[in-house]
Short mmCIF file of C-alpha atoms and ligand atoms in Angstrom, two decimals:
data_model
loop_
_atom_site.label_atom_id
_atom_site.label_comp_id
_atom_site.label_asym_id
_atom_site.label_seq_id
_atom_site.Cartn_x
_atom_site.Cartn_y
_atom_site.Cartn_z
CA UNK A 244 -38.41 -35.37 67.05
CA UNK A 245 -38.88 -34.72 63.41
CA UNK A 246 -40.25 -37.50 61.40
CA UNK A 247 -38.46 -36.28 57.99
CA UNK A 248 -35.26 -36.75 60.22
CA UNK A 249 -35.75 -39.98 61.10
CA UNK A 250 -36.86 -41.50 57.76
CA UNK A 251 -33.41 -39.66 56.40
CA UNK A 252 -31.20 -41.43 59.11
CA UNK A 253 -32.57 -45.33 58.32
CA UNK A 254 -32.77 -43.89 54.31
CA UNK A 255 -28.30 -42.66 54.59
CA UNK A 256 -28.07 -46.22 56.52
CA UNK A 257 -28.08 -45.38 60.47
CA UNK A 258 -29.24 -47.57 63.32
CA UNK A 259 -32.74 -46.16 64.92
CA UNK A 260 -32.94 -45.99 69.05
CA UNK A 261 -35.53 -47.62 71.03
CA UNK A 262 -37.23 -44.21 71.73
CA UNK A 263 -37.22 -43.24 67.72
CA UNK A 264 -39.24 -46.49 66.95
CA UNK A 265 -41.43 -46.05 69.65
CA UNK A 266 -41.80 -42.56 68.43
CA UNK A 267 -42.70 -42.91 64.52
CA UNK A 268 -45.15 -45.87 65.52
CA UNK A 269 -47.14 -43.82 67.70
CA UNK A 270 -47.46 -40.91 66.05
CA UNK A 271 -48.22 -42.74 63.32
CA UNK A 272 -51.04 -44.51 65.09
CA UNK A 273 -52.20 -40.96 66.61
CA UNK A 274 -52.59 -39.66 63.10
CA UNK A 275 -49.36 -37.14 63.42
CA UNK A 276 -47.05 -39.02 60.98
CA UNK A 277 -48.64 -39.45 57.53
CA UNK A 278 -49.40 -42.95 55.20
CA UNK A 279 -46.68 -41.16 53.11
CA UNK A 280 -44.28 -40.73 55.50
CA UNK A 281 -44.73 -44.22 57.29
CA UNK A 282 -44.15 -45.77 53.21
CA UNK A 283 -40.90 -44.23 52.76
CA UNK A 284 -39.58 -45.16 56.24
CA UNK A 285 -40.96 -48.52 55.11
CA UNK A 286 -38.97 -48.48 52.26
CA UNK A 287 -35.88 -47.16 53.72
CA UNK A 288 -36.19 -50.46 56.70
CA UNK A 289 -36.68 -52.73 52.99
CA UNK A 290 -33.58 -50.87 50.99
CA UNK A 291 -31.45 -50.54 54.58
CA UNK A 292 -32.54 -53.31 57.03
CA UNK A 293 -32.46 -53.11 60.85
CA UNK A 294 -30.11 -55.01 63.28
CA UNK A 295 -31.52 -57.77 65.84
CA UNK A 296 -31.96 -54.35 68.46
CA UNK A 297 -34.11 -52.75 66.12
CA UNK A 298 -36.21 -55.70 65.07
CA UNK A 299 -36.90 -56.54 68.83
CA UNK A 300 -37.80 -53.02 69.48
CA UNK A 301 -39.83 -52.83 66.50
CA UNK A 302 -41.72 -55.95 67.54
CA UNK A 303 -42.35 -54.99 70.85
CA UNK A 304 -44.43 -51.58 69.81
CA UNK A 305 -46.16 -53.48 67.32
CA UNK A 306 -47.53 -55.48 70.51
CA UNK A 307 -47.37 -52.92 72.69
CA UNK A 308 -49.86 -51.01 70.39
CA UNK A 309 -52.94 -53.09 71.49
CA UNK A 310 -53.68 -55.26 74.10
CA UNK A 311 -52.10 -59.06 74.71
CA UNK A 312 -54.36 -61.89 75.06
CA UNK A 313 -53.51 -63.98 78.11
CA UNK A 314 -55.77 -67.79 78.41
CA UNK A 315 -56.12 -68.13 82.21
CA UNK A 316 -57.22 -71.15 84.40
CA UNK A 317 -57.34 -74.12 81.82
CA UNK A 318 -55.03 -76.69 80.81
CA UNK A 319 -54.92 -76.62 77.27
CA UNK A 320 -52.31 -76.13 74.51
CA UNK A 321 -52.55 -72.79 72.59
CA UNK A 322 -50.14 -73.56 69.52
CA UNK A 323 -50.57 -71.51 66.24
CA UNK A 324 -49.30 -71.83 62.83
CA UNK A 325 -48.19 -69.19 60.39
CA UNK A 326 -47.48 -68.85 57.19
CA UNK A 327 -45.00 -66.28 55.28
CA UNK A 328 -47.23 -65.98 52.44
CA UNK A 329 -47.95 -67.81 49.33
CA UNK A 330 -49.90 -68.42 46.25
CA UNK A 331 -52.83 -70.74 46.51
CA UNK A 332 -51.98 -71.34 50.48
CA UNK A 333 -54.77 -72.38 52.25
CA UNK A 334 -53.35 -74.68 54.97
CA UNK A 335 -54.21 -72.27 58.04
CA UNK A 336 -58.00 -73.04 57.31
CA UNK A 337 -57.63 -76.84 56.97
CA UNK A 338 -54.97 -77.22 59.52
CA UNK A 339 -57.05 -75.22 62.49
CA UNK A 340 -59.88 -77.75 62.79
CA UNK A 341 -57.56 -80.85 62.77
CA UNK A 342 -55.64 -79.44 65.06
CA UNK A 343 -58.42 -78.32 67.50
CA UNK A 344 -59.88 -81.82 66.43
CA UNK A 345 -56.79 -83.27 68.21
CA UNK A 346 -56.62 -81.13 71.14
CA UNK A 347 -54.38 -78.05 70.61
CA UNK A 348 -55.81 -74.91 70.95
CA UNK A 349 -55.37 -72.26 67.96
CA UNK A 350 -55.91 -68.62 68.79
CA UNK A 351 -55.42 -67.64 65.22
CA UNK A 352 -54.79 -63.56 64.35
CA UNK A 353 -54.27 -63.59 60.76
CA UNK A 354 -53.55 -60.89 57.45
CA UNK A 355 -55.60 -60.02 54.54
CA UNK A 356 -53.44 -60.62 51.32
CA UNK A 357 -50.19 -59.43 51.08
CA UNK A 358 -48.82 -58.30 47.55
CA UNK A 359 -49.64 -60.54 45.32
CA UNK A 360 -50.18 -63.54 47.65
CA UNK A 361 -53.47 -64.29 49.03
CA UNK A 362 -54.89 -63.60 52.62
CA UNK A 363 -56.48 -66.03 55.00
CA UNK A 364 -58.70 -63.53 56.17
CA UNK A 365 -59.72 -62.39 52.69
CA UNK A 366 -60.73 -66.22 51.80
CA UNK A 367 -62.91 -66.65 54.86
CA UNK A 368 -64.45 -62.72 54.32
CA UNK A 369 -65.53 -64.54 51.13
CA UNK A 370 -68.19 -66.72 53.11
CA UNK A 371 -71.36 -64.94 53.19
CA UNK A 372 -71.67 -63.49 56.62
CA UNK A 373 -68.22 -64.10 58.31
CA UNK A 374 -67.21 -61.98 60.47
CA UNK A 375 -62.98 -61.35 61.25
CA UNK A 376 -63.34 -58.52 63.75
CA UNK A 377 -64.33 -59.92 66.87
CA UNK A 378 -64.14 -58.68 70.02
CA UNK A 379 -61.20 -60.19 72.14
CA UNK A 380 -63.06 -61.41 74.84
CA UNK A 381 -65.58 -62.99 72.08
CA UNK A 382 -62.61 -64.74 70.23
CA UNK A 383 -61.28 -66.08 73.45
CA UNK A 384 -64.69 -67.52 74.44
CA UNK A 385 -64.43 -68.79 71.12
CA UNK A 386 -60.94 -70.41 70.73
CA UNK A 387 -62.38 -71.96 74.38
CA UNK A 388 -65.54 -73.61 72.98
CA UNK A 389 -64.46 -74.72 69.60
CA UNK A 390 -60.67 -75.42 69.69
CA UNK A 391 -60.25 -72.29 67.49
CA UNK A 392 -61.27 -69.30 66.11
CA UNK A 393 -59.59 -66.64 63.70
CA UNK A 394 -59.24 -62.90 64.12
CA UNK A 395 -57.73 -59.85 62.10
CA UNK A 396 -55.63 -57.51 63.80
CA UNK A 397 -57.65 -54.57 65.02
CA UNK A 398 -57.87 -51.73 67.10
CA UNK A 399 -57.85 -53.65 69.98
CA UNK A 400 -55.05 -55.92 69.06
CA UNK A 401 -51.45 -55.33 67.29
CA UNK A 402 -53.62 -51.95 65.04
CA UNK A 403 -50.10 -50.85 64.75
CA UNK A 404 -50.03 -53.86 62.38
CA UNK A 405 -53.34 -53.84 60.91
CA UNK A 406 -52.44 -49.95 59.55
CA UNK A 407 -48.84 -50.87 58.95
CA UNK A 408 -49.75 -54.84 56.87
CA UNK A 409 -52.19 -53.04 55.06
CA UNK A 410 -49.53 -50.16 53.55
CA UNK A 411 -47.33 -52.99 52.75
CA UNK A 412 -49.53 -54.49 50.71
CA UNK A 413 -49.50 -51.50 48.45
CA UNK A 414 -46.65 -49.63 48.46
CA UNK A 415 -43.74 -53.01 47.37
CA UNK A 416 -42.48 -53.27 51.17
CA UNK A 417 -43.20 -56.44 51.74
CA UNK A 418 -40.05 -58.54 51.33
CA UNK A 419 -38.02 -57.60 54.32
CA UNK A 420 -36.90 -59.69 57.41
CA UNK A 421 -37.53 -57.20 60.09
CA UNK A 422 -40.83 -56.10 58.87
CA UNK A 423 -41.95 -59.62 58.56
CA UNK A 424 -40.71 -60.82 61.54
CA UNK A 425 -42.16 -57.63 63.96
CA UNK A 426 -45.54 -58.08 61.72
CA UNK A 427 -45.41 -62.11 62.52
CA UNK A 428 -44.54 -62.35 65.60
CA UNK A 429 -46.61 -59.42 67.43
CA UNK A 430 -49.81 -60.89 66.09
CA UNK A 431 -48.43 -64.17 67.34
CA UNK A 432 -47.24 -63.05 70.61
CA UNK A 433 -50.34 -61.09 71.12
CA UNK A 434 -52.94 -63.82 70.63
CA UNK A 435 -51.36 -65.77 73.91
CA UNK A 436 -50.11 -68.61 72.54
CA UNK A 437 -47.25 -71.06 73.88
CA UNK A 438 -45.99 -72.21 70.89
CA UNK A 439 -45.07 -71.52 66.90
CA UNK A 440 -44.91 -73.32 63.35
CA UNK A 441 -43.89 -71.69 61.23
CA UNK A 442 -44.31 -72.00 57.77
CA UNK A 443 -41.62 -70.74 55.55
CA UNK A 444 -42.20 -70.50 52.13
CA UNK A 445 -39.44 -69.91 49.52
CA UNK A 446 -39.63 -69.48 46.32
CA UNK A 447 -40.95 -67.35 43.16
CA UNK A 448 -44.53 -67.00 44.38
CA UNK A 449 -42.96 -66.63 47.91
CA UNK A 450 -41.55 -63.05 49.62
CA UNK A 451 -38.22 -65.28 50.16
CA UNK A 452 -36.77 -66.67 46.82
CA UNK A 453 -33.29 -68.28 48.30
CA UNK A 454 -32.81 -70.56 51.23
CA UNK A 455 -30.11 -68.27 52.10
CA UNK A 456 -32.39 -65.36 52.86
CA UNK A 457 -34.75 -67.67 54.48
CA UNK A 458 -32.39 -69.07 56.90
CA UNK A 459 -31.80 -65.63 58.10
CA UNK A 460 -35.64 -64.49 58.32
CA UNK A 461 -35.51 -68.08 60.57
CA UNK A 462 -32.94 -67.02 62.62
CA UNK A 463 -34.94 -63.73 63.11
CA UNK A 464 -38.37 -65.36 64.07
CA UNK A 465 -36.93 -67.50 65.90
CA UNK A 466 -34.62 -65.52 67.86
CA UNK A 467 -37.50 -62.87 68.70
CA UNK A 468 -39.73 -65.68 69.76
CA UNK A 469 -36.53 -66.80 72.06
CA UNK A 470 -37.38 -63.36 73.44
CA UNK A 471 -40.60 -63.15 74.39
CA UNK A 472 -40.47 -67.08 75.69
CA UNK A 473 -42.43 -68.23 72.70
CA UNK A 474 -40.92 -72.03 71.23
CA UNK A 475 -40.64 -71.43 67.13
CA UNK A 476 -40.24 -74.43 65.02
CA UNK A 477 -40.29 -73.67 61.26
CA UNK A 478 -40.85 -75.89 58.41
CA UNK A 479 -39.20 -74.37 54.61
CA UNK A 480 -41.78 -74.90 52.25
CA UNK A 481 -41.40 -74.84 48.31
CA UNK A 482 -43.65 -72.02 47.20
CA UNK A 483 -42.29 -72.16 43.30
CA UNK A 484 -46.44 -73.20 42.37
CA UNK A 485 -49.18 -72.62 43.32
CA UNK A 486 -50.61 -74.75 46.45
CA UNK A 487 -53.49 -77.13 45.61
CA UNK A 488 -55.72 -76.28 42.76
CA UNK A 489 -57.37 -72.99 43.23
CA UNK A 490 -56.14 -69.70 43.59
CA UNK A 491 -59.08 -66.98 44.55
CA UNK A 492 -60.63 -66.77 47.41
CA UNK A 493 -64.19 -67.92 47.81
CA UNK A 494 -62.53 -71.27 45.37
CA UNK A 495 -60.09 -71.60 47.98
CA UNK A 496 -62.89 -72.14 50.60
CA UNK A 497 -64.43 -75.15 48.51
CA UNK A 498 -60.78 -76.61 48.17
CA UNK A 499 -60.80 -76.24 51.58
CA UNK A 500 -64.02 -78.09 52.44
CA UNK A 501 -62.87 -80.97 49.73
CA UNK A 502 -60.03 -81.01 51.84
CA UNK A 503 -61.87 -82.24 55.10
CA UNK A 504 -63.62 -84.21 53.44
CA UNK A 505 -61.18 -86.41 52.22
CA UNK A 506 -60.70 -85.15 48.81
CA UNK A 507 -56.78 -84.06 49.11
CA UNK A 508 -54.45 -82.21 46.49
CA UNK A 509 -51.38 -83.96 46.96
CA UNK A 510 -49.21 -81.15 47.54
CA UNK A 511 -51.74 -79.40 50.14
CA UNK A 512 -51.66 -82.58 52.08
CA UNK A 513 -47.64 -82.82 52.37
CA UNK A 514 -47.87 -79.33 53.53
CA UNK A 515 -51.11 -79.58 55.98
CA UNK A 516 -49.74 -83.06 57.44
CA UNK A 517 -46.09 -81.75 58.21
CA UNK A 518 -47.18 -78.77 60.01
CA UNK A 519 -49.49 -80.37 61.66
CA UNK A 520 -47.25 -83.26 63.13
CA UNK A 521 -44.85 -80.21 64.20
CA UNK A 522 -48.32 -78.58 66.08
CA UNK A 523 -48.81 -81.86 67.71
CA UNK A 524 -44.97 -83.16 68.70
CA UNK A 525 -44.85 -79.19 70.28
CA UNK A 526 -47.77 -80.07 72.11
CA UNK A 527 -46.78 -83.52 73.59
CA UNK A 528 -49.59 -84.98 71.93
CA UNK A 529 -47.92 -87.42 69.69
CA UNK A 530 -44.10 -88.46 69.51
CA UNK A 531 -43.32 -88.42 65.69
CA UNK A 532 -44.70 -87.96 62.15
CA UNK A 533 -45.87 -91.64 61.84
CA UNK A 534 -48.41 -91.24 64.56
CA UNK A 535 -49.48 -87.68 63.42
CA UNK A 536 -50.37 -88.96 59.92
CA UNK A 537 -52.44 -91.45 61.61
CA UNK A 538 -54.16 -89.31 63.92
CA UNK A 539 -55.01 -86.71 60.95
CA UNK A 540 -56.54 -89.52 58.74
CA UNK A 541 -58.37 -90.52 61.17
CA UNK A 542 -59.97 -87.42 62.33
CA UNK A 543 -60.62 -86.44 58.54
CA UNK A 544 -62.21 -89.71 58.04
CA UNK A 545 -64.68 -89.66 60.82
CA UNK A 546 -66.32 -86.62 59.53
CA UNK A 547 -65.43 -84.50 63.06
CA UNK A 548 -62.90 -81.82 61.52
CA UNK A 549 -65.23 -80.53 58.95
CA UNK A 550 -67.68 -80.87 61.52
CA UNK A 551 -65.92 -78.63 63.41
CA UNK A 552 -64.82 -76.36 60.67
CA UNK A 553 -68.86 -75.91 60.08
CA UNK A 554 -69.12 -75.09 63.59
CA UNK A 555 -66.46 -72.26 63.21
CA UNK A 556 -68.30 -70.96 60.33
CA UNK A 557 -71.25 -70.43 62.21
CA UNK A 558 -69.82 -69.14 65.33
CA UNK A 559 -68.08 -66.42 63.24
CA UNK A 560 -71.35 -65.38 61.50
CA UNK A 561 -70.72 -67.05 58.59
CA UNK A 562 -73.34 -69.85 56.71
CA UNK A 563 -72.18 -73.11 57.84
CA UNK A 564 -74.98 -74.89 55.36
CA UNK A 565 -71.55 -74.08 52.69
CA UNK A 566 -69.92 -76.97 53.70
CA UNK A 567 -72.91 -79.39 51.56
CA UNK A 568 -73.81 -76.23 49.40
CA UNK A 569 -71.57 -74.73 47.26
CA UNK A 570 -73.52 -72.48 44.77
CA UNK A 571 -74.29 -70.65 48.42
CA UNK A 572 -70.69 -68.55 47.57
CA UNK A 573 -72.43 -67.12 44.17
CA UNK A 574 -70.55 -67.41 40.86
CA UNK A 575 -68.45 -65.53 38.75
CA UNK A 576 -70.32 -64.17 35.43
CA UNK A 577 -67.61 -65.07 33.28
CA UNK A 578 -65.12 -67.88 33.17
CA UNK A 579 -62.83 -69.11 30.31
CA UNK A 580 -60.70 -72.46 29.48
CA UNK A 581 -56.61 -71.93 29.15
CA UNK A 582 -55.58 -73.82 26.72
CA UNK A 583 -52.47 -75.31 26.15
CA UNK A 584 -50.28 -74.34 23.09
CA UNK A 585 -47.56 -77.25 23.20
CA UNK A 586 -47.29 -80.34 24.48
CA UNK A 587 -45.31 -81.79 27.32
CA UNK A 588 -44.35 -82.10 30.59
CA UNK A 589 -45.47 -78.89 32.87
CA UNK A 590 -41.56 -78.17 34.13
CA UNK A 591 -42.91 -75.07 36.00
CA UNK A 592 -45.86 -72.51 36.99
CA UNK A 593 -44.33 -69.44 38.15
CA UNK A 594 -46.52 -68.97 41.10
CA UNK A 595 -46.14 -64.69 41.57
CA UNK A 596 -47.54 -64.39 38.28
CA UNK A 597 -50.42 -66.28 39.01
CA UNK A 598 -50.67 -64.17 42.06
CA UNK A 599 -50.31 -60.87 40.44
CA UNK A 600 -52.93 -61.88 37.44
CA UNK A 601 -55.39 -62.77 40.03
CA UNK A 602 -55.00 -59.11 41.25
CA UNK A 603 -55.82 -57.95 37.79
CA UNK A 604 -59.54 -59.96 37.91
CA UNK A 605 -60.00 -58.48 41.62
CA UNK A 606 -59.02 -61.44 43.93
CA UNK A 607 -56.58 -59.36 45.80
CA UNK A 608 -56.45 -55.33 46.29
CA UNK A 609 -54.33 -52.69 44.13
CA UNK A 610 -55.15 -50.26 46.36
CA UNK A 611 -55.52 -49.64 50.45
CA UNK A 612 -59.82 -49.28 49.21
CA UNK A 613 -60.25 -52.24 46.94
CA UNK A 614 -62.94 -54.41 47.45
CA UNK A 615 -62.17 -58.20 47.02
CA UNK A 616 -63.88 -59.97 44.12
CA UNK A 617 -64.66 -63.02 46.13
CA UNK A 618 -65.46 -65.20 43.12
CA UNK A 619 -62.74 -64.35 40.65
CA UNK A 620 -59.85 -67.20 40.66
CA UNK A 621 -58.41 -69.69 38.79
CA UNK A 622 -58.58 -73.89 39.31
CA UNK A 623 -55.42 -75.24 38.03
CA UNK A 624 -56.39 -78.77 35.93
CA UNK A 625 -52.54 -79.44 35.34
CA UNK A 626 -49.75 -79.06 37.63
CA UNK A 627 -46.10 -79.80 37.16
CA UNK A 628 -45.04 -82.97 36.74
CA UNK A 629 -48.20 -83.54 34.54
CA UNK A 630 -47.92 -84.66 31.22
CA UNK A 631 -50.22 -81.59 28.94
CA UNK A 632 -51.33 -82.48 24.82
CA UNK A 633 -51.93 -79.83 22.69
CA UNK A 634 -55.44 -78.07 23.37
CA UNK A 635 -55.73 -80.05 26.43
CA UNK A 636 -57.05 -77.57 29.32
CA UNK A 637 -54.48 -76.28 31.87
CA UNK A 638 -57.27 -74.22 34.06
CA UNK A 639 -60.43 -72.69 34.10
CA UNK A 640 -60.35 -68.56 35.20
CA UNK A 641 -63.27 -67.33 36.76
CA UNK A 642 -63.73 -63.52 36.47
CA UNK A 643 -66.13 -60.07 36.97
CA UNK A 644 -64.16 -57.59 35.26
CA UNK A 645 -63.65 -56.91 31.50
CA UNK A 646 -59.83 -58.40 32.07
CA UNK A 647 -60.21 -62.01 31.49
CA UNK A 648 -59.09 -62.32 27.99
CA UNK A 649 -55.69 -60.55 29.20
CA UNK A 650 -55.56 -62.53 32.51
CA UNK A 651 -55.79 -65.90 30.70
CA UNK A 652 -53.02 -64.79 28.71
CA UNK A 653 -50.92 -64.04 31.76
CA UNK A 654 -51.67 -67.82 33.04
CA UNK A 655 -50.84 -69.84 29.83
CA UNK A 656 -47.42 -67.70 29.91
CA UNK A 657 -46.27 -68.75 33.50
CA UNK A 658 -46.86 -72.60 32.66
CA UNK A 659 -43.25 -73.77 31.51
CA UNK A 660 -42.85 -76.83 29.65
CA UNK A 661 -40.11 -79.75 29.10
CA UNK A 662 -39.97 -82.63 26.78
CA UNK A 663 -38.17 -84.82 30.00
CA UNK A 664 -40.68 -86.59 32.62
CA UNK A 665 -40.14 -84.42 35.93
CA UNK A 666 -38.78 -86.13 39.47
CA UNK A 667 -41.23 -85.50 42.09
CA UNK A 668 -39.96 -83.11 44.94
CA UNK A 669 -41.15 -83.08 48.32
CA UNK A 670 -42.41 -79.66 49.25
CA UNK A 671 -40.67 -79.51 52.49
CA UNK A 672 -36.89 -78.28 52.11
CA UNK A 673 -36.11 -78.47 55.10
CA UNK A 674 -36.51 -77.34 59.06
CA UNK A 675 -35.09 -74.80 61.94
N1 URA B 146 -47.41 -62.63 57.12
C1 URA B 146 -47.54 -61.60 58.01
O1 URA B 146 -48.37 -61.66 58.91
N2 URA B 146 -46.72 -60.56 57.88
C2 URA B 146 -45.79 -60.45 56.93
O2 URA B 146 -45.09 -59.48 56.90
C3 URA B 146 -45.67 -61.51 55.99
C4 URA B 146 -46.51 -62.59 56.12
#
């Protein structure tokens, strides 16, 4: 088979065989089928699609492509969550330890960032020490002892994924239901779990703008979990703004902590609390969202969850001492005020441009090399719905590089303002 060949059959709109997929993803993996060549067959899947067939076929090399992690001789309930990818989404690392906390299991594989959202691997790289690859039977011993632990893909498990995720990244072939769903769901299906959320985002920071397009990407996840045996719930979450108040990774980490300790962004806490009661209904724990908002306050409030988020840390190589002492991240050398122009209410903070301007101060990669800048980000001081004077602060940008002037500009633009006072809308739009 002919690589050229097959990128020019899915590029003039043809359906690809079992045997072609499983072709071009292991060459590809064996080094015979180039970065180049893999990005325009990526392209042609984003331009042309792939039917259900292809999807599944697609998914199954991904796992195929490592090892699958199976939890033997114990009783307990291994359900993850995912997200699609967002702006400022930090749930995964709050969520984890309240769910262990409660009693489900959480085998968590996760990505670095994708485009210009940020990675959950990338914020928890950004705690000195931590440590992502892991071996398997180190992660499983782990996910045993404390309730959870979190991976990246790697050699050992879905690499077709790891190489494939991090062309993506780069190259604008992000946005496509197939890819997503074979990159979801293999690292899903792979870690052994029982049972998914997932969390849909939709939006302008979001891969999926329409809730047309994300009703199909549902009906893909959920269908391919159907598959494999895996139950899917997903929750459609508004990703027009940022989540929470920091976007950047080692700032996302101290949201984070604030977070289990009690100190909650409103919007973060819709979103944690409603995946969360999904986790725990899947897992028989709890019958409905009344009781799963009581069991989460609770297991904030008595201190165990961040507890056990410290104990993660460690366990993973990272400093768990963070979690009382901040300045042990390091600082950015520079940081400057945005300041508002008008006054009014904020109507609006177009989220992807907040994600693509943290790029530009290093919080995310350009490039398949790029190192993160872990302490460039921004900390929101006004979100929408809040009423902004003139000179009043909107955020605070924290930055390395010589871009920050430029940057800021790039924030104060994506804050849209209106004269009216602005409803308040529930982040969740809805569920599959
Ligand atoms: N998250 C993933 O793991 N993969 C995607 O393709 C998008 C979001």
């Amino acid at each position: 088979m002919n690589p050229t060949e097959l990128i020019i059959k899915k590029r003039d709109g043809k359906k690809l065989s079992k045997v072609e997929i499983h072709f071009f993803l292991t060459e590809y993996l064996r080094g015979n089928i180039s970065d180049y060549q893999m990005s325009a067959m990526l392209m042609a899947i984003i331009l042309i699609g792939m039917d259900f067939d292809e999807t599944y076929w697609l998914t199954q090399e991904y796992i195929e492509s490592g090892k699958v992690i199976k939890f033997e001789n114990t009783n307990s309930r291994f359900i993850d969550k995912h997200s699609t990818g967002g702006v400022g989404d930090k749930v995964s690392i709050v969520l984890a330890p309240i769910a262990a906390e409660c009693g489900i299991s959480v085998p968590m594989i996760s990505g670095k960032g994708l485009g210009h959202t940020g990675g959950t691997l990338d914020k928890l790289e950004s705690i000195p020490g931590f440590q992502t690859q892991i071996s398997l039977n180190r992660f499983k011993e782990l996910v045993l002892q404390n309730g959870f632990a979190v991976i990246s893909q790697s050699e050992e498990i879905v690499p077709a994924d790891r190489r494939i995720y991090a062309l993506r990244d780069v190259t604008g072939t992000v946005e496509s239901i197939p890819l997503m769903t074979a990159s979801i769901m293999s690292k899903k299906i792979a870690s052994g779990i029982d049972g998914l959320i997932i969390d849909l985002k939709v939006g302008n920071g979001a891969f999926i703008r329409d809730m047309d397009t994300a009703k199909k990407l549902a009906e893909s996840l959920s269908k391919i979990g159907a598959k494999f045996d895996k139950k899917v719930k997903i929750l459609f979450t508004n990703m027009d703004s940022p989540l929470g108040t920091c976007v950047g990774n080692s700032l996302e980490i101290i949201e984070c902590i604030e977070f289990l300790k009690g100190n909650y962004d409103e919007d973060l806490k819709e979103v944690t609390f409603a995946l969360l009661a999904e986790m725990l209904i899947m897992a028989g724990i709890i019958e409905n969202n009344n009781q799963a908002e009581k069991m989460i306050i609770q297991t904030i409030k008595s201190g165990k969850a961040l507890q056990r988020f410290a104990k993660f840390v460690e366990l993973q190589g990272g400093n768990p001492d963070i979690v009382n002492n901040y300045s042990i991240f390091g600082e950015a050398k520079y940081s400057l005020s945005i300041i508002a122009e008008t006054e009014g209410y904020v109507k609006d903070i177009n989220s992807r441009e907040i994600g693509w301007a943290m790029i530009d101060v290093g919080a995310g990669r350009k490039v398949l090399t790029d190192k993160i800048d872990y302490t460039s980000g921004l900390k929101l001081s006004k979100k929408v719905g809040d009423y902004v004077k003139k000179d009043e602060v909107l955020g605070k940008l924290f930055y390395n590089n010589g871009k920050g002037e430029m940057v800021a500009e790039r924030i104060k633009k994506s804050y849209l303002f209106c004269t009216e006072q602005i409803q308040e809308k529930s982040k969740i739009l809805g569920r599959y």
